[in-house]
mmCIF file of C-alpha atoms in Angstrom:
data_model
loop_
_atom_site.group_PDB
_atom_site.id
_atom_site.type_symbol
_atom_site.label_atom_id
_atom_site.label_comp_id
_atom_site.label_asym_id
_atom_site.label_seq_id
_atom_site.Cartn_x
_atom_site.Cartn_y
_atom_site.Cartn_z
ATOM 1 C CA UNK A 286 -8.021 -8.764 -13.128
ATOM 2 C CA UNK A 287 -10.760 -6.554 -11.619
ATOM 3 C CA UNK A 288 -10.379 -2.813 -11.545
ATOM 4 C CA UNK A 289 -11.356 -0.376 -8.770
ATOM 5 C CA UNK A 290 -14.939 1.003 -8.866
ATOM 6 C CA UNK A 291 -13.626 4.606 -9.263
ATOM 7 C CA UNK A 292 -12.738 6.628 -12.257
ATOM 8 C CA UNK A 293 -9.321 5.821 -13.727
ATOM 9 C CA UNK A 294 -6.628 7.665 -11.859
ATOM 10 C CA UNK A 295 -4.332 10.054 -13.720
ATOM 11 C CA UNK A 296 -0.870 11.210 -12.864
ATOM 12 C CA UNK A 297 -0.684 13.309 -9.608
ATOM 13 C CA UNK A 298 0.116 16.574 -11.298
ATOM 14 C CA UNK A 299 -3.139 16.255 -13.442
ATOM 15 C CA UNK A 300 -5.406 15.676 -10.418
ATOM 16 C CA UNK A 301 -7.313 18.615 -9.051
ATOM 17 C CA UNK A 302 -7.241 19.395 -5.314
ATOM 18 C CA UNK A 303 -10.550 17.932 -4.312
ATOM 19 C CA UNK A 304 -11.473 14.992 -1.916
ATOM 20 C CA UNK A 305 -11.171 11.984 -3.966
ATOM 21 C CA UNK A 306 -13.824 9.244 -3.967
ATOM 22 C CA UNK A 307 -13.230 6.168 -2.026
ATOM 23 C CA UNK A 308 -12.955 3.000 -4.275
ATOM 24 C CA UNK A 309 -13.285 -0.550 -3.325
ATOM 25 C CA UNK A 310 -12.153 -3.328 -5.651
ATOM 26 C CA UNK A 311 -15.061 -4.855 -7.758
ATOM 27 C CA UNK A 312 -13.593 -8.231 -7.266
ATOM 28 C CA UNK A 313 -14.154 -8.185 -3.368
ATOM 29 C CA UNK A 314 -17.147 -10.212 -3.286
ATOM 30 C CA UNK A 315 -15.868 -12.781 -5.672
ATOM 31 C CA UNK A 316 -12.512 -13.148 -3.592
ATOM 32 C CA UNK A 317 -14.436 -13.622 -0.343
ATOM 33 C CA UNK A 318 -16.530 -16.274 -1.849
ATOM 34 C CA UNK A 319 -13.454 -18.124 -2.926
ATOM 35 C CA UNK A 320 -11.565 -17.808 0.216
ATOM 36 C CA UNK A 321 -14.381 -18.792 2.557
ATOM 37 C CA UNK A 322 -14.772 -22.068 0.316
ATOM 38 C CA UNK A 323 -11.070 -22.883 0.089
ATOM 39 C CA UNK A 324 -9.631 -21.901 3.414
ATOM 40 C CA UNK A 325 -10.742 -22.611 6.988
ATOM 41 C CA UNK A 326 -9.391 -19.657 8.641
ATOM 42 C CA UNK A 327 -10.795 -17.317 6.075
ATOM 43 C CA UNK A 328 -14.112 -18.942 6.584
ATOM 44 C CA UNK A 329 -14.005 -17.842 10.227
ATOM 45 C CA UNK A 330 -12.414 -14.462 9.717
ATOM 46 C CA UNK A 331 -14.263 -12.908 6.802
ATOM 47 C CA UNK A 332 -17.818 -12.941 8.401
ATOM 48 C CA UNK A 333 -16.402 -11.115 11.425
ATOM 49 C CA UNK A 334 -15.894 -7.952 9.479
ATOM 50 C CA UNK A 335 -19.090 -7.583 7.680
ATOM 51 C CA UNK A 336 -19.027 -5.120 4.855
ATOM 52 C CA UNK A 337 -15.633 -3.731 5.570
ATOM 53 C CA UNK A 338 -13.368 -3.932 2.500
ATOM 54 C CA UNK A 339 -10.098 -2.470 1.181
ATOM 55 C CA UNK A 340 -10.466 1.091 0.007
ATOM 56 C CA UNK A 341 -8.351 3.537 -1.600
ATOM 57 C CA UNK A 342 -8.523 7.178 -1.835
ATOM 58 C CA UNK A 343 -5.184 8.866 -2.518
ATOM 59 C CA UNK A 344 -3.321 9.627 -5.729
ATOM 60 C CA UNK A 345 -0.284 7.632 -6.715
ATOM 61 C CA UNK A 346 2.351 10.459 -5.684
ATOM 62 C CA UNK A 347 0.687 11.128 -2.213
ATOM 63 C CA UNK A 348 0.416 7.351 -1.423
ATOM 64 C CA UNK A 349 4.185 6.904 -2.062
ATOM 65 C CA UNK A 350 5.166 10.191 -0.422
ATOM 66 C CA UNK A 351 3.228 9.255 2.754
ATOM 67 C CA UNK A 352 4.934 5.729 2.828
ATOM 68 C CA UNK A 353 8.403 7.465 2.753
ATOM 69 C CA UNK A 354 7.488 9.881 5.478
ATOM 70 C CA UNK A 355 6.325 6.962 7.679
ATOM 71 C CA UNK A 356 9.421 4.894 7.239
ATOM 72 C CA UNK A 357 11.044 3.734 10.657
ATOM 73 C CA UNK A 358 8.900 5.793 13.009
ATOM 74 C CA UNK A 359 5.807 5.193 14.946
ATOM 75 C CA UNK A 360 2.323 5.527 13.447
ATOM 76 C CA UNK A 361 1.741 8.608 15.712
ATOM 77 C CA UNK A 362 4.961 10.328 14.801
ATOM 78 C CA UNK A 363 4.505 9.561 11.167
ATOM 79 C CA UNK A 364 0.971 11.211 11.264
ATOM 80 C CA UNK A 365 2.344 14.395 12.886
ATOM 81 C CA UNK A 366 5.274 14.772 10.441
ATOM 82 C CA UNK A 367 2.919 14.171 7.457
ATOM 83 C CA UNK A 368 0.568 16.858 8.554
ATOM 84 C CA UNK A 369 3.371 19.287 8.796
ATOM 85 C CA UNK A 370 4.904 18.310 5.554
ATOM 86 C CA UNK A 371 1.548 18.356 3.692
ATOM 87 C CA UNK A 372 0.815 21.828 4.804
ATOM 88 C CA UNK A 373 4.048 23.165 3.166
ATOM 89 C CA UNK A 374 3.383 22.956 -0.671
ATOM 90 C CA UNK A 375 0.367 24.605 -2.288
ATOM 91 C CA UNK A 376 -0.873 21.311 -3.266
ATOM 92 C CA UNK A 377 0.547 17.861 -2.801
ATOM 93 C CA UNK A 378 1.879 17.606 -6.433
ATOM 94 C CA UNK A 379 5.420 16.656 -7.629
ATOM 95 C CA UNK A 380 6.047 20.216 -9.078
ATOM 96 C CA UNK A 381 5.040 21.856 -5.890
ATOM 97 C CA UNK A 382 7.087 19.612 -3.588
ATOM 98 C CA UNK A 383 10.179 20.346 -5.764
ATOM 99 C CA UNK A 384 9.843 24.139 -5.144
ATOM 100 C CA UNK A 385 9.959 23.650 -1.469
ATOM 101 C CA UNK A 386 12.944 24.696 0.552
ATOM 102 C CA UNK A 387 14.950 21.995 2.233
ATOM 103 C CA UNK A 388 15.166 23.867 5.439
ATOM 104 C CA UNK A 389 11.281 24.013 5.605
ATOM 105 C CA UNK A 390 10.997 20.248 5.059
ATOM 106 C CA UNK A 391 13.554 19.640 7.702
ATOM 107 C CA UNK A 392 11.689 21.860 9.984
ATOM 108 C CA UNK A 393 8.509 19.749 9.391
ATOM 109 C CA UNK A 394 10.384 16.967 10.918
ATOM 110 C CA UNK A 395 11.810 15.071 8.017
ATOM 111 C CA UNK A 396 15.260 13.737 8.112
ATOM 112 C CA UNK A 397 17.797 14.707 5.473
ATOM 113 C CA UNK A 398 17.623 11.371 3.927
ATOM 114 C CA UNK A 399 13.810 11.454 3.762
ATOM 115 C CA UNK A 400 13.936 14.948 2.035
ATOM 116 C CA UNK A 401 16.325 13.378 -0.590
ATOM 117 C CA UNK A 402 13.886 10.564 -1.060
ATOM 118 C CA UNK A 403 10.885 12.828 -1.541
ATOM 119 C CA UNK A 404 12.837 15.000 -3.999
ATOM 120 C CA UNK A 405 13.673 11.869 -6.021
ATOM 121 C CA UNK A 406 10.172 10.688 -5.958
ATOM 122 C CA UNK A 407 8.864 14.164 -7.135
ATOM 123 C CA UNK A 408 11.499 14.059 -9.968
ATOM 124 C CA UNK A 409 10.436 10.612 -11.120
ATOM 125 C CA UNK A 410 6.908 11.801 -11.459
ATOM 126 C CA UNK A 411 7.567 15.275 -12.838
ATOM 127 C CA UNK A 412 10.021 14.015 -15.470
ATOM 128 C CA UNK A 413 7.804 11.063 -16.500
ATOM 129 C CA UNK A 414 10.318 8.454 -15.426
ATOM 130 C CA UNK A 415 7.370 6.258 -14.176
ATOM 131 C CA UNK A 416 4.910 4.638 -16.735
ATOM 132 C CA UNK A 417 1.799 5.748 -14.726
ATOM 133 C CA UNK A 418 -0.489 5.509 -17.779
ATOM 134 C CA UNK A 419 0.767 2.003 -18.408
ATOM 135 C CA UNK A 420 0.551 0.507 -15.061
ATOM 136 C CA UNK A 421 -2.953 -0.980 -15.528
ATOM 137 C CA UNK A 422 -1.422 -3.068 -18.246
ATOM 138 C CA UNK A 423 1.798 -3.870 -16.480
ATOM 139 C CA UNK A 424 2.173 -7.106 -14.283
ATOM 140 C CA UNK A 425 2.901 -6.660 -10.579
ATOM 141 C CA UNK A 426 6.817 -7.392 -10.920
ATOM 142 C CA UNK A 427 7.231 -4.963 -13.551
ATOM 143 C CA UNK A 428 5.666 -2.152 -11.490
ATOM 144 C CA UNK A 429 7.614 -3.283 -8.442
ATOM 145 C CA UNK A 430 10.928 -3.000 -10.509
ATOM 146 C CA UNK A 431 9.933 0.518 -11.567
ATOM 147 C CA UNK A 432 9.103 1.685 -8.021
ATOM 148 C CA UNK A 433 12.178 0.262 -6.374
ATOM 149 C CA UNK A 434 14.235 2.396 -8.713
ATOM 150 C CA UNK A 435 13.048 5.359 -6.634
ATOM 151 C CA UNK A 436 15.315 6.079 -3.629
ATOM 152 C CA UNK A 437 13.707 5.090 -0.401
ATOM 153 C CA UNK A 438 11.349 2.788 -1.899
ATOM 154 C CA UNK A 439 11.994 -0.925 -1.341
ATOM 155 C CA UNK A 440 9.914 -4.125 -2.159
ATOM 156 C CA UNK A 441 7.704 -3.894 0.856
ATOM 157 C CA UNK A 442 6.571 -0.332 0.085
ATOM 158 C CA UNK A 443 6.021 -1.235 -3.597
ATOM 159 C CA UNK A 444 3.889 -4.148 -2.539
ATOM 160 C CA UNK A 445 1.896 -2.086 -0.290
ATOM 161 C CA UNK A 446 1.304 0.301 -3.198
ATOM 162 C CA UNK A 447 0.175 -2.593 -5.231
ATOM 163 C CA UNK A 448 -2.392 -3.506 -2.730
ATOM 164 C CA UNK A 449 -3.593 -0.126 -1.379
ATOM 165 C CA UNK A 450 -3.344 2.112 -4.436
ATOM 166 C CA UNK A 451 -3.516 -0.202 -7.492
ATOM 167 C CA UNK A 452 -5.579 -2.689 -5.716
ATOM 168 C CA UNK A 453 -3.912 -5.707 -7.256
ATOM 169 C CA UNK A 454 -5.580 -8.838 -6.100
ATOM 170 C CA UNK A 455 -2.967 -11.291 -5.748
ATOM 171 C CA UNK A 456 -0.024 -9.766 -3.887
ATOM 172 C CA UNK A 457 1.710 -11.678 -1.026
ATOM 173 C CA UNK A 458 3.939 -9.464 0.967
ATOM 174 C CA UNK A 459 6.133 -11.952 2.658
ATOM 175 C CA UNK A 460 8.538 -9.151 4.064
ATOM 176 C CA UNK A 461 5.556 -7.840 6.104
ATOM 177 C CA UNK A 462 5.799 -8.753 9.829
ATOM 178 C CA UNK A 463 2.013 -8.198 10.370
ATOM 179 C CA UNK A 464 1.331 -11.000 7.717
ATOM 180 C CA UNK A 465 3.622 -13.462 9.234
ATOM 181 C CA UNK A 466 2.460 -12.759 12.755
ATOM 182 C CA UNK A 467 -1.117 -13.121 11.520
ATOM 183 C CA UNK A 468 -0.489 -16.387 9.790
ATOM 184 C CA UNK A 469 1.321 -17.650 12.896
ATOM 185 C CA UNK A 470 -1.478 -16.757 15.155
ATOM 186 C CA UNK A 471 -4.408 -17.956 12.953
ATOM 187 C CA UNK A 472 -2.865 -21.032 11.448
ATOM 188 C CA UNK A 473 -0.037 -22.237 13.832
ATOM 189 C CA UNK A 474 -1.340 -21.543 17.194
ATOM 190 C CA UNK A 475 1.079 -18.589 17.593
ATOM 191 C CA UNK A 476 4.214 -20.379 16.640
ATOM 192 C CA UNK A 477 6.341 -18.181 14.524
ATOM 193 C CA UNK A 478 6.299 -19.320 10.900
ATOM 194 C CA UNK A 479 8.830 -19.048 8.074
ATOM 195 C CA UNK A 480 8.395 -17.399 4.763
ATOM 196 C CA UNK A 481 8.185 -20.813 3.305
ATOM 197 C CA UNK A 482 5.332 -21.826 5.716
ATOM 198 C CA UNK A 483 3.550 -18.630 4.763
ATOM 199 C CA UNK A 484 3.827 -19.184 1.246
ATOM 200 C CA UNK A 485 2.454 -22.633 1.615
ATOM 201 C CA UNK A 486 -0.644 -21.445 3.528
ATOM 202 C CA UNK A 487 -1.092 -18.833 0.744
ATOM 203 C CA UNK A 488 -1.426 -21.511 -1.954
ATOM 204 C CA UNK A 489 -5.100 -21.820 -0.851
ATOM 205 C CA UNK A 490 -5.553 -17.956 -1.180
ATOM 206 C CA UNK A 491 -4.598 -17.666 -4.875
ATOM 207 C CA UNK A 492 -5.632 -15.753 -6.989
ATOM 208 C CA UNK A 493 -6.723 -13.432 -4.054
ATOM 209 C CA UNK A 494 -3.763 -13.170 -1.882
ATOM 210 C CA UNK A 495 -4.118 -9.329 -1.388
ATOM 211 C CA UNK A 496 -7.759 -9.950 -0.020
ATOM 212 C CA UNK A 497 -6.605 -12.750 2.359
ATOM 213 C CA UNK A 498 -3.782 -10.605 3.530
ATOM 214 C CA UNK A 499 -6.068 -7.777 4.339
ATOM 215 C CA UNK A 500 -8.228 -10.114 6.533
ATOM 216 C CA UNK A 501 -5.103 -11.425 8.280
ATOM 217 C CA UNK A 502 -4.018 -7.900 9.014
ATOM 218 C CA UNK A 503 -7.577 -7.072 10.284
ATOM 219 C CA UNK A 504 -7.390 -10.218 12.659
ATOM 220 C CA UNK A 505 -4.629 -8.546 14.585
ATOM 221 C CA UNK A 506 -4.803 -6.278 17.606
ATOM 222 C CA UNK A 507 -3.596 -3.556 17.358
ATOM 223 C CA UNK A 508 -3.910 -3.346 13.594
ATOM 224 C CA UNK A 509 -0.508 -2.996 11.726
ATOM 225 C CA UNK A 510 -0.009 0.202 9.670
ATOM 226 C CA UNK A 511 -0.789 -1.313 6.156
ATOM 227 C CA UNK A 512 -4.453 -2.109 7.363
ATOM 228 C CA UNK A 513 -4.820 1.257 8.908
ATOM 229 C CA UNK A 514 -3.785 2.779 5.628
ATOM 230 C CA UNK A 515 -6.856 1.383 3.927
#
């Protein structure tokens, strides 16, 4: 499995407050070549986006915290709340978040439930309940199982984390409405497809389902949130 072209990430609490370097998967060109050869829709889509590619820049804690903040609200509202929240701690580190006052977090626009979720997330990182240093050697399902044990993180969020932070190459997020919509539009003339249909389409994408999913997201107008998060 390919690794990002950036330095190996460390636990959030170990990372200094500097603007991180953008990283693109080193497998991207190989994946695109495979997809163009194996799939008629990818053959049409991929050239439309030139050199654009999946990129990641955030640390693990920030990535997951932002996904919690953005749950069940619009993209615009999520951005506003995130900007207010991120201004509260001295740094976006688990230990700093745990020192925040609940009233201040609520005043930033976070619901009581999301405050609980963010605290639980910070505790998992701060107390070493997540095997961050082992993630590179763990398979996707093992990481998903670890992440969904955190309050407020479900399978979809864990899969987005695999794609956008760990940049795993073969994730197929069948719970993602953007993916289902994109497959419906690009492969079935707009007729809404089932998860089974989507899985069958994705057979031709393996072992690069994450890459194909990214291009499916990019084919939609407006872009769904996961693609915007790249």
